[in-house]
Coordinates of C-alpha atoms in Angstrom, one line a residue:
Chain A
M6 CA 64.2 86.6 14.2
S7 CA 62.5 84.5 11.9
N8 CA 61.4 81.9 14.7
L9 CA 59.0 84.8 15.3
V10 CA 56.8 83.3 12.8
F11 CA 56.5 80.3 14.5
M12 CA 56.4 82.0 18.0
P13 CA 51.9 82.1 18.2
V14 CA 52.4 78.5 18.3
L15 CA 55.2 77.4 20.5
W16 CA 54.2 80.4 23.2
P17 CA 50.9 78.8 24.1
L18 CA 52.3 75.6 23.8
L19 CA 54.9 76.0 26.3
T20 CA 52.5 77.8 28.9
G21 CA 49.9 74.6 28.6
I22 CA 52.9 72.6 29.9
I23 CA 53.5 74.6 32.6
L24 CA 50.0 75.0 33.6
V25 CA 49.7 71.3 33.9
F26 CA 52.5 70.8 36.9
F27 CA 49.7 73.9 38.9
S28 CA 46.7 72.4 37.9
K29 CA 45.4 72.4 41.7
Q30 CA 46.0 76.1 42.5
P31 CA 43.4 77.8 40.1
R32 CA 45.0 81.7 41.2
I33 CA 48.8 80.4 39.6
Q34 CA 46.8 79.1 36.5
R35 CA 44.7 82.5 35.6
I36 CA 47.4 84.7 36.4
L37 CA 50.1 82.3 33.8
S38 CA 47.1 82.4 31.5
T39 CA 46.2 86.1 31.5
I40 CA 50.2 86.6 30.7
S41 CA 50.3 84.3 28.1
F42 CA 47.6 85.3 25.8
L43 CA 48.8 89.1 26.4
I44 CA 52.0 88.6 25.2
G45 CA 50.1 86.2 22.6
I46 CA 48.8 89.3 20.9
W47 CA 51.7 91.5 21.5
I48 CA 53.5 88.7 19.2
S49 CA 50.8 88.4 16.4
G50 CA 50.7 92.2 16.5
V51 CA 54.5 92.2 15.8
L52 CA 53.6 89.3 13.5
I53 CA 51.3 91.4 11.2
Y54 CA 53.5 94.6 11.7
S55 CA 56.3 92.6 9.8
V56 CA 54.2 90.9 7.4
H57 CA 53.0 93.8 6.0
N58 CA 56.2 95.6 5.5
L59 CA 58.2 92.4 4.3
G60 CA 55.8 90.4 2.5
V61 CA 55.1 86.7 3.4
M62 CA 57.4 85.3 6.2
T63 CA 58.5 81.4 6.3
L64 CA 60.5 79.6 8.4
E65 CA 61.7 76.0 7.3
V66 CA 61.7 73.9 10.7
G67 CA 65.0 72.3 11.1
S68 CA 67.0 74.3 8.4
W69 CA 65.4 71.4 5.6
S70 CA 64.9 73.3 2.7
A71 CA 61.2 73.6 1.5
P72 CA 59.1 71.2 -0.1
F73 CA 61.6 68.4 1.7
G74 CA 60.8 69.5 5.3
I75 CA 57.7 71.3 7.3
V76 CA 57.4 75.2 6.3
I77 CA 55.5 77.6 8.6
V78 CA 54.2 80.5 6.2
A79 CA 52.9 83.6 7.7
D80 CA 50.9 85.3 4.6
M81 CA 48.9 87.9 5.5
L82 CA 45.3 86.0 6.4
A83 CA 46.8 83.5 8.5
V84 CA 48.6 86.5 10.8
L85 CA 45.3 88.3 11.0
L86 CA 43.2 85.2 11.9
V87 CA 46.0 84.9 14.3
L88 CA 45.6 87.8 16.4
T89 CA 41.9 87.9 15.8
T90 CA 41.9 84.5 17.5
N91 CA 44.2 85.5 20.4
L92 CA 42.0 88.8 20.9
I93 CA 39.1 86.5 21.2
V94 CA 40.5 83.6 23.7
T95 CA 41.9 86.7 26.0
A96 CA 37.9 87.8 26.4
I97 CA 36.7 84.6 26.8
L98 CA 39.5 83.8 29.3
F99 CA 38.7 87.1 31.9
Y100 CA 34.8 85.4 31.2
S101 CA 35.6 82.2 32.2
F102 CA 37.3 83.6 35.4
R103 CA 33.9 84.4 37.1
S104 CA 31.6 81.5 35.1
I105 CA 33.7 78.5 35.0
G106 CA 33.2 77.4 38.5
K107 CA 36.2 75.6 40.8
E108 CA 35.2 72.3 39.5
R109 CA 36.3 72.9 35.8
E110 CA 39.6 75.2 36.5
S111 CA 41.2 72.2 38.8
F112 CA 40.5 69.8 36.0
Y113 CA 42.8 71.5 33.4
Y114 CA 40.4 73.7 32.2
Y115 CA 43.2 76.4 31.4
P116 CA 45.6 73.9 29.9
M117 CA 43.2 72.6 27.8
L118 CA 42.2 76.5 26.7
Q119 CA 46.3 76.8 25.6
F120 CA 46.3 73.5 23.8
L121 CA 43.3 74.1 21.9
I122 CA 45.0 77.6 20.9
V123 CA 47.7 75.5 19.9
G124 CA 46.3 73.9 17.3
V125 CA 44.4 76.8 15.7
N126 CA 47.2 79.1 15.6
G127 CA 49.3 75.8 14.0
A128 CA 46.5 75.5 11.8
F129 CA 46.4 79.1 10.6
L130 CA 50.5 79.2 10.2
T131 CA 51.5 75.8 8.0
G132 CA 52.2 75.4 4.9
D133 CA 52.1 71.1 4.8
I134 CA 48.7 69.5 4.5
F135 CA 49.6 66.5 6.5
N136 CA 51.2 68.8 9.5
L137 CA 47.1 70.4 8.8
F138 CA 46.3 67.4 9.4
V139 CA 48.0 67.0 13.2
F140 CA 47.1 70.7 14.0
F141 CA 43.7 69.6 13.5
E142 CA 43.7 66.8 15.6
V143 CA 45.8 68.7 18.2
M144 CA 43.1 71.4 18.1
L145 CA 40.3 69.0 18.2
M146 CA 41.6 66.6 20.8
A147 CA 41.3 69.8 23.3
S148 CA 37.6 70.8 22.1
Y149 CA 36.9 67.1 22.8
V150 CA 38.5 67.2 26.4
L151 CA 36.4 71.2 26.8
L152 CA 33.0 69.8 25.3
V153 CA 32.7 66.7 28.0
L154 CA 34.6 68.5 31.0
G155 CA 32.0 68.9 33.8
G156 CA 30.6 65.4 32.7
T157 CA 26.7 66.0 33.1
R158 CA 24.5 63.8 31.3
P159 CA 24.1 66.3 28.4
Q160 CA 27.3 66.8 28.2
L161 CA 28.6 62.8 27.9
R162 CA 25.6 62.5 25.2
E163 CA 26.3 65.0 22.9
S164 CA 30.7 64.6 23.0
L165 CA 29.8 61.0 22.0
K166 CA 28.2 62.2 18.8
Y167 CA 30.5 65.4 18.5
I168 CA 33.9 62.4 18.7
I169 CA 32.6 60.4 16.1
V170 CA 31.7 62.3 13.6
N171 CA 35.3 64.3 13.8
V172 CA 36.7 60.6 13.9
L173 CA 35.0 59.9 10.7
S174 CA 36.3 63.5 9.1
S175 CA 39.8 63.1 10.1
A176 CA 40.0 59.6 8.4
F177 CA 38.1 60.9 5.3
F178 CA 41.8 63.8 5.8
V179 CA 44.2 60.6 5.9
I180 CA 42.5 59.3 3.0
A181 CA 42.5 62.6 0.7
V182 CA 46.2 63.3 1.7
A183 CA 46.9 59.6 0.8
F184 CA 45.0 60.3 -2.4
L185 CA 46.9 63.8 -2.9
Y186 CA 50.1 62.0 -2.3
S187 CA 50.0 59.3 -4.8
A188 CA 48.5 61.9 -7.4
A189 CA 51.4 64.9 -6.7
G190 CA 54.1 63.1 -5.0
T191 CA 54.4 66.0 -2.5
L192 CA 52.7 67.1 0.8
N193 CA 54.2 71.0 0.7
M194 CA 51.3 73.1 -0.3
A195 CA 53.2 75.8 -2.7
Q196 CA 54.9 72.5 -4.5
L197 CA 51.3 70.9 -4.7
S198 CA 50.0 74.6 -6.4
Q199 CA 52.7 73.9 -8.4
R200 CA 52.3 70.3 -9.8
I201 CA 48.8 70.9 -10.5
A202 CA 49.7 74.0 -12.3
E203 CA 51.9 72.1 -14.7
A204 CA 49.3 69.1 -14.7
G205 CA 46.7 71.5 -15.6
Q206 CA 44.0 69.7 -13.0
P207 CA 42.9 66.5 -14.1
G208 CA 39.8 64.8 -13.0
I209 CA 41.7 63.2 -10.3
F210 CA 42.7 66.4 -8.8
S211 CA 39.0 67.6 -8.6
V212 CA 37.5 64.5 -6.9
I213 CA 40.5 65.1 -4.3
A214 CA 39.2 68.4 -4.0
V215 CA 35.9 67.5 -3.4
C216 CA 37.1 64.8 -1.1
L217 CA 39.0 67.8 0.8
L218 CA 35.8 69.9 0.8
I219 CA 33.8 67.0 2.4
V220 CA 36.5 66.9 5.3
F221 CA 36.7 71.1 6.1
G222 CA 32.4 71.3 5.8
L223 CA 32.5 68.4 8.1
K224 CA 34.8 70.7 10.6
G225 CA 33.0 74.3 9.1
A226 CA 29.2 73.1 9.1
I227 CA 28.8 73.4 5.9
F228 CA 25.2 72.4 4.3
P229 CA 24.7 68.8 4.2
L230 CA 26.7 67.8 7.0
F231 CA 26.2 70.7 9.9
F232 CA 24.1 68.4 11.5
W233 CA 26.1 67.8 14.3
L234 CA 26.7 71.8 15.2
P235 CA 23.2 72.8 16.7
G236 CA 23.6 69.6 19.2
S237 CA 26.8 69.2 20.3
Y238 CA 27.5 73.1 20.7
Y239 CA 24.6 73.1 22.6
V240 CA 25.8 71.7 25.6
P241 CA 29.0 72.9 27.1
P242 CA 29.2 76.0 29.6
I243 CA 29.2 79.7 27.6
P244 CA 32.4 80.4 27.7
V245 CA 33.2 77.3 25.5
I246 CA 30.2 77.6 23.5
A247 CA 32.2 81.0 22.6
L248 CA 35.4 79.8 21.6
F249 CA 34.0 77.0 20.1
G250 CA 31.5 78.9 17.7
A251 CA 34.1 82.1 17.2
L252 CA 37.6 79.6 16.2
L253 CA 36.2 75.7 15.4
T254 CA 34.1 76.1 12.3
K255 CA 36.4 79.2 11.1
V256 CA 39.5 76.9 10.9
G257 CA 37.8 74.5 8.6
I258 CA 36.7 77.6 6.3
Y259 CA 40.5 79.0 6.6
A260 CA 41.4 75.5 5.1
I261 CA 38.8 75.9 2.2
F262 CA 40.2 79.2 1.7
R263 CA 43.7 77.8 1.5
T264 CA 43.0 74.9 -0.7
Y265 CA 40.4 76.4 -2.9
T266 CA 42.5 79.5 -3.5
V267 CA 45.9 78.1 -3.0
I268 CA 46.0 74.8 -4.7
F269 CA 42.9 73.9 -6.5
Y270 CA 41.9 76.4 -8.5
H271 CA 42.2 75.0 -12.3
D272 CA 38.9 73.8 -12.4
Q273 CA 36.6 76.4 -11.2
G274 CA 33.6 75.2 -13.6
F275 CA 33.5 71.9 -11.3
T276 CA 34.5 73.0 -8.1
H277 CA 33.6 76.5 -7.1
Q278 CA 30.3 76.0 -8.7
L279 CA 29.9 73.5 -6.5
L280 CA 31.1 75.1 -3.6
M281 CA 28.8 78.0 -4.8
G282 CA 25.6 75.8 -4.2
L283 CA 26.6 73.9 -0.9
S284 CA 26.8 78.0 0.5
I285 CA 23.7 79.0 -0.9
L286 CA 22.2 75.8 1.0
T287 CA 23.8 76.2 3.7
I288 CA 22.6 80.0 4.2
I289 CA 19.0 78.9 3.7
A290 CA 19.4 76.0 6.1
G291 CA 20.8 78.1 8.7
V292 CA 18.2 80.6 8.4
I293 CA 15.5 77.9 9.2
G294 CA 17.0 77.4 12.4
A295 CA 17.7 80.3 13.4
L296 CA 14.2 81.2 12.5
A297 CA 12.3 77.9 13.9
Y298 CA 13.4 78.4 17.6
W299 CA 12.6 80.5 20.4
D300 CA 16.0 78.8 22.6
V301 CA 18.6 81.9 22.6
K302 CA 21.5 79.7 22.4
K303 CA 19.8 78.0 19.5
I304 CA 19.5 80.8 17.6
I305 CA 22.9 82.3 17.3
L306 CA 24.2 78.5 17.1
Y307 CA 22.5 78.5 13.6
N308 CA 23.5 82.0 12.9
I309 CA 27.3 80.6 13.3
V310 CA 25.7 78.3 9.7
I311 CA 24.6 81.6 8.6
A312 CA 27.8 83.0 8.6
V313 CA 29.8 80.3 7.1
G314 CA 27.4 79.7 4.2
V315 CA 28.0 83.5 3.3
I316 CA 31.9 83.4 3.7
T317 CA 32.2 80.3 1.8
Y318 CA 30.0 81.8 -1.5
G319 CA 32.7 85.1 -0.9
I320 CA 35.8 82.0 -1.5
S321 CA 33.6 81.0 -4.4
L322 CA 33.3 83.5 -6.7
M323 CA 37.1 83.7 -7.0
N324 CA 37.1 87.3 -7.6
E325 CA 39.1 90.6 -5.8
A326 CA 36.1 92.0 -4.6
A327 CA 34.3 88.9 -2.9
I328 CA 37.2 87.6 -1.7
G329 CA 38.4 90.7 0.3
G330 CA 34.6 90.4 1.4
A331 CA 35.2 87.0 2.8
I332 CA 38.2 87.9 4.6
F333 CA 36.7 91.0 5.4
Y334 CA 33.6 89.0 6.9
I335 CA 35.2 86.1 8.7
I336 CA 37.0 88.6 10.8
H337 CA 34.3 90.1 11.7
D338 CA 32.4 87.2 12.6
M339 CA 34.6 85.7 15.0
L340 CA 34.8 88.4 17.2
I341 CA 31.0 89.2 16.9
K342 CA 29.6 85.8 17.4
A343 CA 32.3 85.9 20.4
A344 CA 30.8 89.1 22.0
L345 CA 27.3 87.5 21.3
F346 CA 27.2 84.3 22.7
L347 CA 29.2 86.4 26.0
L348 CA 26.5 88.8 25.7
I349 CA 23.6 85.3 25.8
G350 CA 25.2 83.7 28.8
M351 CA 25.0 86.7 30.9
M352 CA 20.8 87.1 29.6
I353 CA 20.5 83.4 30.4
K354 CA 22.5 83.6 33.6
A355 CA 20.0 86.6 35.2
S356 CA 17.0 85.0 33.9
G357 CA 17.5 81.5 35.2
T358 CA 16.6 80.2 31.6
A359 CA 17.4 80.3 27.9
D360 CA 14.0 79.8 26.3
L361 CA 12.5 83.5 25.1
R362 CA 8.9 82.7 26.5
K363 CA 9.6 82.5 29.7
M364 CA 12.3 85.5 29.5
G365 CA 11.2 89.2 29.6
G366 CA 11.9 92.5 30.5
L367 CA 16.0 92.4 31.7
I368 CA 16.5 95.9 29.9
Q369 CA 15.4 97.3 33.7
Q370 CA 17.6 95.3 35.2
N371 CA 20.5 96.2 32.9
P372 CA 20.2 98.7 30.4
Y373 CA 24.1 98.2 30.0
L374 CA 24.0 94.9 29.0
A375 CA 20.5 95.4 26.7
W376 CA 22.0 98.4 24.7
T377 CA 25.4 96.3 23.9
Y378 CA 23.6 93.6 23.0
F379 CA 21.5 95.6 20.6
I380 CA 25.0 97.0 19.1
A381 CA 25.8 93.3 18.4
A382 CA 22.7 92.4 16.8
I383 CA 22.4 95.2 14.9
S384 CA 26.6 94.4 13.7
L385 CA 25.8 91.0 12.7
A386 CA 23.3 91.9 10.7
G387 CA 25.1 94.4 8.8
I388 CA 24.2 98.1 9.4
P389 CA 26.7 100.6 7.9
P390 CA 28.4 102.0 10.6
F391 CA 29.1 98.8 11.8
S392 CA 31.4 95.8 11.5
G393 CA 28.9 93.5 9.3
F394 CA 28.6 95.6 6.4
T395 CA 31.7 96.4 4.3
G396 CA 32.2 92.3 4.1
K397 CA 29.1 91.8 3.0
L398 CA 28.6 94.4 0.9
L399 CA 31.9 93.3 -0.6
I400 CA 30.8 89.9 -1.0
L401 CA 27.7 91.1 -3.0
Q402 CA 29.6 93.7 -5.1
G403 CA 31.8 90.7 -6.1
A404 CA 28.7 88.5 -6.4
V405 CA 27.5 91.4 -9.4
E406 CA 30.6 91.2 -10.9
A407 CA 30.4 87.5 -11.6
D408 CA 26.5 87.5 -12.6
S409 CA 25.5 85.4 -9.8
Y410 CA 22.3 87.0 -8.9
I411 CA 20.7 84.2 -7.0
G412 CA 23.7 84.2 -4.4
F413 CA 22.7 88.0 -4.6
A414 CA 19.2 87.8 -3.6
V415 CA 19.8 84.9 -0.5
I416 CA 22.7 86.7 0.9
L417 CA 20.4 90.2 1.5
L418 CA 17.4 88.2 2.2
S419 CA 19.6 86.3 4.9
S420 CA 20.6 89.4 6.5
L421 CA 17.3 90.7 7.1
M422 CA 16.3 86.8 8.7
V423 CA 19.4 87.5 10.8
L424 CA 18.2 90.8 12.2
Y425 CA 14.8 89.6 12.4
S426 CA 15.9 86.8 15.1
V427 CA 18.8 88.7 17.1
F428 CA 16.0 90.7 17.7
K429 CA 13.7 88.2 18.4
I430 CA 16.1 88.3 21.2
F431 CA 16.3 91.6 21.8
M432 CA 12.6 92.3 22.0
Y433 CA 11.1 89.0 24.0
G434 CA 14.4 89.2 26.3
F435 CA 14.8 92.9 26.9
W436 CA 11.7 94.4 26.8
G437 CA 8.4 93.5 28.1
K438 CA 7.6 93.1 31.6
P439 CA 9.9 91.3 33.5
S440 CA 9.3 88.0 34.2
E441 CA 8.7 85.9 37.5
T442 CA 12.5 83.9 36.8
L443 CA 14.2 87.0 36.8
L444 CA 16.5 86.7 39.5
Q445 CA 16.5 90.1 41.6
V446 CA 20.2 91.1 41.7
K447 CA 21.3 93.9 42.7
E448 CA 24.8 94.2 41.6
K449 CA 25.6 93.7 38.1
D450 CA 28.1 91.5 37.0
W451 CA 30.8 93.7 36.0
A452 CA 33.5 90.6 35.5
L453 CA 31.1 88.8 33.1
F454 CA 30.0 92.4 31.0
I455 CA 33.7 93.9 30.7
P456 CA 35.1 91.3 28.7
A457 CA 31.8 91.0 26.5
A458 CA 31.7 94.4 26.2
A459 CA 35.2 94.7 25.2
L460 CA 34.8 92.4 22.3
T461 CA 31.7 94.2 20.8
G462 CA 33.6 97.5 21.1
L463 CA 36.5 95.9 19.2
S464 CA 34.0 95.2 16.3
V465 CA 32.5 98.2 16.4
I466 CA 36.4 99.7 16.0
Y467 CA 36.7 97.1 13.3
G468 CA 33.7 98.8 11.8
V469 CA 34.3 101.9 11.7
G470 CA 38.2 102.1 11.2
T471 CA 37.8 99.7 7.8
E472 CA 40.2 102.6 6.1
A473 CA 42.8 101.9 8.1
V474 CA 42.1 97.9 8.1
Y475 CA 41.9 97.4 4.3
P476 CA 45.4 97.8 3.1
Y477 CA 46.2 94.7 5.3
I478 CA 43.1 92.8 4.2
S479 CA 43.8 94.0 0.2
Q480 CA 47.6 92.7 0.8
A481 CA 45.7 89.1 1.9
V482 CA 44.0 89.0 -1.2
D483 CA 46.8 89.4 -3.2
T484 CA 48.4 86.6 -1.8
L485 CA 45.1 84.7 -2.2
L486 CA 44.1 85.7 -5.9
D487 CA 47.7 85.1 -7.0
P488 CA 49.2 81.9 -5.4
Q489 CA 52.6 82.4 -7.7
I490 CA 53.7 84.7 -4.3
Y491 CA 53.1 82.4 -2.0
I492 CA 54.9 79.7 -4.4
D493 CA 58.1 82.3 -4.6
A494 CA 58.1 82.7 -0.8
V495 CA 58.2 79.1 0.4
L496 CA 60.3 77.7 -2.6
K497 CA 62.6 80.8 -3.1
E498 CA 62.8 80.6 -6.4
Chain B
M12 CA 49.5 43.8 -5.9
E13 CA 47.9 47.7 -5.4
I14 CA 44.8 46.1 -6.4
V15 CA 44.6 43.2 -4.0
M16 CA 45.2 46.3 -1.6
A17 CA 42.4 48.5 -3.0
A18 CA 40.0 45.7 -2.9
V19 CA 40.7 44.6 0.7
I20 CA 40.7 48.7 1.7
G21 CA 37.2 48.5 -0.2
I22 CA 36.1 45.9 2.3
L23 CA 37.0 47.3 5.1
F24 CA 35.7 50.9 4.7
M25 CA 32.5 48.9 3.6
C26 CA 32.8 47.0 7.1
A27 CA 33.4 50.4 8.7
T28 CA 30.3 52.0 7.3
Y29 CA 28.1 49.4 8.4
L30 CA 29.3 49.0 12.0
M31 CA 29.0 52.8 12.4
L32 CA 25.5 53.0 11.3
S33 CA 24.7 50.2 14.1
K34 CA 23.3 51.3 17.5
S35 CA 25.5 50.0 19.9
I36 CA 28.3 52.6 20.9
L37 CA 30.8 49.4 20.9
R38 CA 29.6 48.5 17.3
I39 CA 30.4 52.2 16.4
I40 CA 33.6 52.0 18.0
I41 CA 35.2 49.0 16.3
G42 CA 33.8 50.5 13.2
T43 CA 35.9 53.5 13.9
S44 CA 39.1 51.0 14.3
L45 CA 38.3 49.4 11.2
L46 CA 38.1 53.1 9.1
S47 CA 41.1 54.1 10.1
H48 CA 43.0 51.0 9.7
G49 CA 42.1 50.7 6.0
A50 CA 43.3 54.7 6.0
H51 CA 46.5 53.6 7.0
L52 CA 46.7 50.7 4.7
L53 CA 45.6 53.3 2.2
I54 CA 48.8 55.6 2.8
L55 CA 50.8 52.6 2.5
T56 CA 49.2 51.2 -0.6
M57 CA 49.0 54.7 -2.4
G58 CA 52.9 55.6 -1.2
G59 CA 53.5 52.6 -3.6
L60 CA 54.1 48.8 -2.9
K61 CA 57.4 48.2 -5.7
G62 CA 60.2 45.8 -4.3
G63 CA 62.9 47.9 -2.5
S64 CA 64.8 47.3 0.8
V65 CA 63.4 48.8 4.2
P66 CA 64.4 52.2 4.9
L67 CA 67.6 52.0 6.5
L68 CA 70.7 53.2 5.0
G69 CA 72.7 50.3 6.6
E70 CA 71.5 47.9 4.3
G71 CA 73.1 49.6 1.2
A72 CA 70.4 48.6 -1.3
N73 CA 70.3 49.7 -4.3
S74 CA 66.8 51.4 -4.5
Y75 CA 64.4 51.6 -0.7
A76 CA 61.0 51.7 -0.1
D77 CA 59.5 55.3 0.3
P78 CA 60.0 56.3 3.6
L79 CA 57.5 59.2 4.0
P80 CA 53.9 57.3 4.3
Q81 CA 55.5 55.1 6.9
A82 CA 56.5 58.1 8.9
L83 CA 52.6 59.5 7.7
I84 CA 51.1 56.1 9.0
L85 CA 52.8 56.2 12.1
T86 CA 51.9 59.8 13.3
A87 CA 48.2 58.9 12.2
I88 CA 48.0 55.7 14.2
V89 CA 49.1 57.0 17.5
I90 CA 46.5 60.1 16.6
S91 CA 43.6 57.5 16.4
F92 CA 45.5 55.4 19.5
G93 CA 44.5 57.9 21.6
V94 CA 41.5 59.6 20.0
T95 CA 39.9 55.9 20.0
S96 CA 41.1 55.6 24.3
F97 CA 39.6 58.8 24.8
L98 CA 36.4 57.9 22.8
L99 CA 36.2 54.1 24.8
V100 CA 36.6 55.8 28.1
L101 CA 34.0 58.1 27.2
A102 CA 31.7 55.4 26.4
Y103 CA 31.9 53.8 28.9
R104 CA 31.3 56.7 31.2
T105 CA 28.7 57.8 29.4
Y106 CA 27.1 54.3 30.0
Q107 CA 27.4 54.5 34.1
E108 CA 25.6 58.0 33.5
L109 CA 23.3 57.3 30.8
G110 CA 22.6 53.5 31.8
T111 CA 22.5 52.9 28.1
D112 CA 24.2 51.8 25.0
D113 CA 22.0 52.5 23.0
M114 CA 22.5 55.5 20.6
E115 CA 18.6 55.3 19.8
Q116 CA 18.1 56.5 23.4
L117 CA 20.7 59.1 23.6
K118 CA 18.8 61.4 21.0
G119 CA 16.3 64.1 22.9
N120 CA 17.3 67.2 24.4
D121 CA 17.7 68.9 27.9
T122 CA 14.0 69.5 28.6
H123 CA 13.3 66.0 29.1
E124 CA 16.3 64.2 30.9

């Protein structure tokens, strides 16, 4: 029964391996992938239910007791993110059926999707810092392949840059692990936390914390390290962009969550102030990008950067309201970013261009798409009944409690700018006279619309049902703010 | 011994950084390999270079070298092998398709191919 904790990793791994044998039969791959992800949702639902009732669940791999073997830890934050990941990837899978094309389908697109999920779920669930590195690499290898699959010229050009940046950050990760091992003598997160607490986090641990911030900042695109994102995420097909935009950066943020709340929390004056400064600059940089472009994909890509800044700002405040807000916001942001990318993918398909100045009048052709986009856009900005509101409200409340008024103002203004940037898409893309490039398609593409609308609907439910979701979030906050719960669960003392 | 290793690793990192900032793709890939060599040597050094037998129980020695860093390095080596081979093939494909190995010419956006 306790093997259930590892199922979100094992299940897609098994499916991925089986799918490799059917690489030339897209129909079998589609059916198997669908079944696999639906079971994945079910498994993560059961996992949330058990973690809610039993507290933090752990699995000692190979029955070696905790600090010596690898331990898989399912606390509430991890399982919530695992469920969100599975929901998003299922929607993207249905969207890919229609849009990814025969060529890519028969060259291991679906197995790579599974392996990407292995890496993402593994990174969420692991309790060992070197194991985290390995799952990062699993995720990154799959993402390299998904990025370059198809082999068009822009894809080749940008994948080269993406891979070089990630090789650099992986080397940095290995270096940070080496220092950490030398300074603390262990790689198990719970024992690390314990030993650093005993030593009272002397300077060397703060240096390692910053080293890890550079690593996770490169994966998660925070301020001086986000330069690779707008170029690399621009080139792959829409389902892959949605997958990357929703999941990959968020894994980096989750790792910051983990390291900065469970392991390095003793010298907050240094590490957390640094994180706070960088987050505010991240928001500003993202806003500048989101306002500057007339390209729909670029606008949403820079909105990823803004959201990353908002979440890391919530982490840096380290009080109950802000951490709760950050968790609320990260789940909302994963859902809504995936939905937005799928929706603009349909816009680009219908208009034949990604340039807003050449679009127009889409609302006459496809009103459903237009109003779904409208709801997604106001959810992103955080208009009250929808899902972006509660997270930002809690983060702002946390900012007031911590007397951090610059961040408070920046977040409020950034919401306004986010609203402006997504409404620019709405007003220029959907309103106005139908442009010449608008394709005269009669039937509406339900196979693309339904997954996108389902994700938007989920985020609406998530926003309206805040009361129902909050007990789970507050359980996640408890574990993050009191590392002793985590340590006791892992080391069983 | 650790001091010497630290200095050597520092030089490796320096060379890697220098090579990764150059224009040619191949030089950058050589830079990434030097970087991973440096990182792997760093794990070994940070695990401690005290004397001791090889970590094989059959040796029956009084003290052994730390086995954990060696396992970490082995994992890191195969991962960087995988990534490097992918990167080399990608560089080859890029050279075939775009006809250049100069990073300066690989910028630009999609409007002018």
